[in-house]
Amino acid sequence: MELSPHLLTGTLLIVCGLLAKRFPMLISGYNTMPEEKRKNVDIEGLSSFVQRHLVIIGCLWILLATTLTLTDQQDALPVILVIYLPVYVIWMVVRAQRYDHNERKR
């Protein structure tokens, strides 16, 4: 397995994380909210959270791909990413809700 696509993917995740802090309108869900609801979102905290965790995902992606390639265990990479990535992203979505101070509909 070639390492280049994984380095590109990791780098793209890191760049997206850095851009999310500078341009919070890139955060999905926030950019489609009505203006009244945006006022109740802690965008500083949310953008920092998204930045931090996208950079972590990107770095881990690069680290895992590089380590598994160097140890000639690259067959394990898809399995690790299929398990690790969805769990991390679901956790991020749930955890990001703490920055939304809008009332929930019941």
mmCIF file with all atom_site columns, C-alpha atoms in Angstrom, residues 62-101:
data_model
loop_
_atom_site.group_PDB
_atom_site.id
_atom_site.type_symbol
_atom_site.label_atom_id
_atom_site.label_alt_id
_atom_site.label_comp_id
_atom_site.label_asym_id
_atom_site.label_entity_id
_atom_site.label_seq_id
_atom_site.pdbx_PDB_ins_code
_atom_site.Cartn_x
_atom_site.Cartn_y
_atom_site.Cartn_z
_atom_site.occupancy
_atom_site.B_iso_or_equiv
_atom_site.pdbx_formal_charge
_atom_site.auth_seq_id
_atom_site.auth_comp_id
_atom_site.auth_asym_id
_atom_site.auth_atom_id
_atom_site.pdbx_PDB_model_num
ATOM 1  C CA . ILE A 1 62  ? -0.567  10.067 9.401  1.00 0.00 ? 62  ILE A CA 1
ATOM 2  C CA . LEU A 1 63  ? 1.011   8.357  12.416 1.00 0.00 ? 63  LEU A CA 1
ATOM 3  C CA . LEU A 1 64  ? -0.992  5.147  11.988 1.00 0.00 ? 64  LEU A CA 1
ATOM 4  C CA . ALA A 1 65  ? -0.391  4.972  8.245  1.00 0.00 ? 65  ALA A CA 1
ATOM 5  C CA . THR A 1 66  ? 3.336   5.625  8.608  1.00 0.00 ? 66  THR A CA 1
ATOM 6  C CA . THR A 1 67  ? 3.812   3.201  11.491 1.00 0.00 ? 67  THR A CA 1
ATOM 7  C CA . LEU A 1 68  ? 1.882   0.396  9.846  1.00 0.00 ? 68  LEU A CA 1
ATOM 8  C CA . THR A 1 69  ? 3.647   0.924  6.520  1.00 0.00 ? 69  THR A CA 1
ATOM 9  C CA . LEU A 1 70  ? 7.099   0.926  8.127  1.00 0.00 ? 70  LEU A CA 1
ATOM 10 C CA . THR A 1 71  ? 6.298   -2.244 10.091 1.00 0.00 ? 71  THR A CA 1
ATOM 11 C CA . ASP A 1 72  ? 4.829   -3.878 6.976  1.00 0.00 ? 72  ASP A CA 1
ATOM 12 C CA . GLN A 1 73  ? 1.408   -4.277 8.594  1.00 0.00 ? 73  GLN A CA 1
ATOM 13 C CA . GLN A 1 74  ? -0.514  -2.016 6.234  1.00 0.00 ? 74  GLN A CA 1
ATOM 14 C CA . ASP A 1 75  ? -3.298  -4.619 5.875  1.00 0.00 ? 75  ASP A CA 1
ATOM 15 C CA . ALA A 1 76  ? -4.456  -3.583 9.358  1.00 0.00 ? 76  ALA A CA 1
ATOM 16 C CA . LEU A 1 77  ? -4.855  0.069  8.399  1.00 0.00 ? 77  LEU A CA 1
ATOM 17 C CA . PRO A 1 78  ? -8.336  -0.114 6.821  1.00 0.00 ? 78  PRO A CA 1
ATOM 18 C CA . VAL A 1 79  ? -9.634  -2.096 9.785  1.00 0.00 ? 79  VAL A CA 1
ATOM 19 C CA . ILE A 1 80  ? -8.215  0.398  12.281 1.00 0.00 ? 80  ILE A CA 1
ATOM 20 C CA . LEU A 1 81  ? -9.580  3.387  10.358 1.00 0.00 ? 81  LEU A CA 1
ATOM 21 C CA . VAL A 1 82  ? -13.031 1.832  9.926  1.00 0.00 ? 82  VAL A CA 1
ATOM 22 C CA . ILE A 1 83  ? -13.236 1.269  13.677 1.00 0.00 ? 83  ILE A CA 1
ATOM 23 C CA . TYR A 1 84  ? -11.391 4.329  14.976 1.00 0.00 ? 84  TYR A CA 1
ATOM 24 C CA . LEU A 1 85  ? -12.678 7.055  12.670 1.00 0.00 ? 85  LEU A CA 1
ATOM 25 C CA . PRO A 1 86  ? -16.474 6.590  13.030 1.00 0.00 ? 86  PRO A CA 1
ATOM 26 C CA . VAL A 1 87  ? -16.230 6.217  16.804 1.00 0.00 ? 87  VAL A CA 1
ATOM 27 C CA . TYR A 1 88  ? -14.126 9.382  17.097 1.00 0.00 ? 88  TYR A CA 1
ATOM 28 C CA . VAL A 1 89  ? -16.399 11.383 14.785 1.00 0.00 ? 89  VAL A CA 1
ATOM 29 C CA . ILE A 1 90  ? -19.570 10.271 16.614 1.00 0.00 ? 90  ILE A CA 1
ATOM 30 C CA . TRP A 1 91  ? -17.939 11.231 19.905 1.00 0.00 ? 91  TRP A CA 1
ATOM 31 C CA . MET A 1 92  ? -17.030 14.635 18.416 1.00 0.00 ? 92  MET A CA 1
ATOM 32 C CA . VAL A 1 93  ? -20.595 15.304 17.254 1.00 0.00 ? 93  VAL A CA 1
ATOM 33 C CA . VAL A 1 94  ? -22.044 14.386 20.656 1.00 0.00 ? 94  VAL A CA 1
ATOM 34 C CA . ARG A 1 95  ? -19.410 16.346 22.569 1.00 0.00 ? 95  ARG A CA 1
ATOM 35 C CA . ALA A 1 96  ? -19.790 19.445 20.352 1.00 0.00 ? 96  ALA A CA 1
ATOM 36 C CA . GLN A 1 97  ? -23.395 19.806 21.540 1.00 0.00 ? 97  GLN A CA 1
ATOM 37 C CA . ARG A 1 98  ? -22.174 21.422 24.748 1.00 0.00 ? 98  ARG A CA 1
ATOM 38 C CA . TYR A 1 99  ? -21.349 24.579 22.766 1.00 0.00 ? 99  TYR A CA 1
ATOM 39 C CA . ASP A 1 100 ? -24.932 24.925 21.517 1.00 0.00 ? 100 ASP A CA 1
ATOM 40 C CA . HIS A 1 101 ? -26.947 26.795 24.154 1.00 0.00 ? 101 HIS A CA 1
#
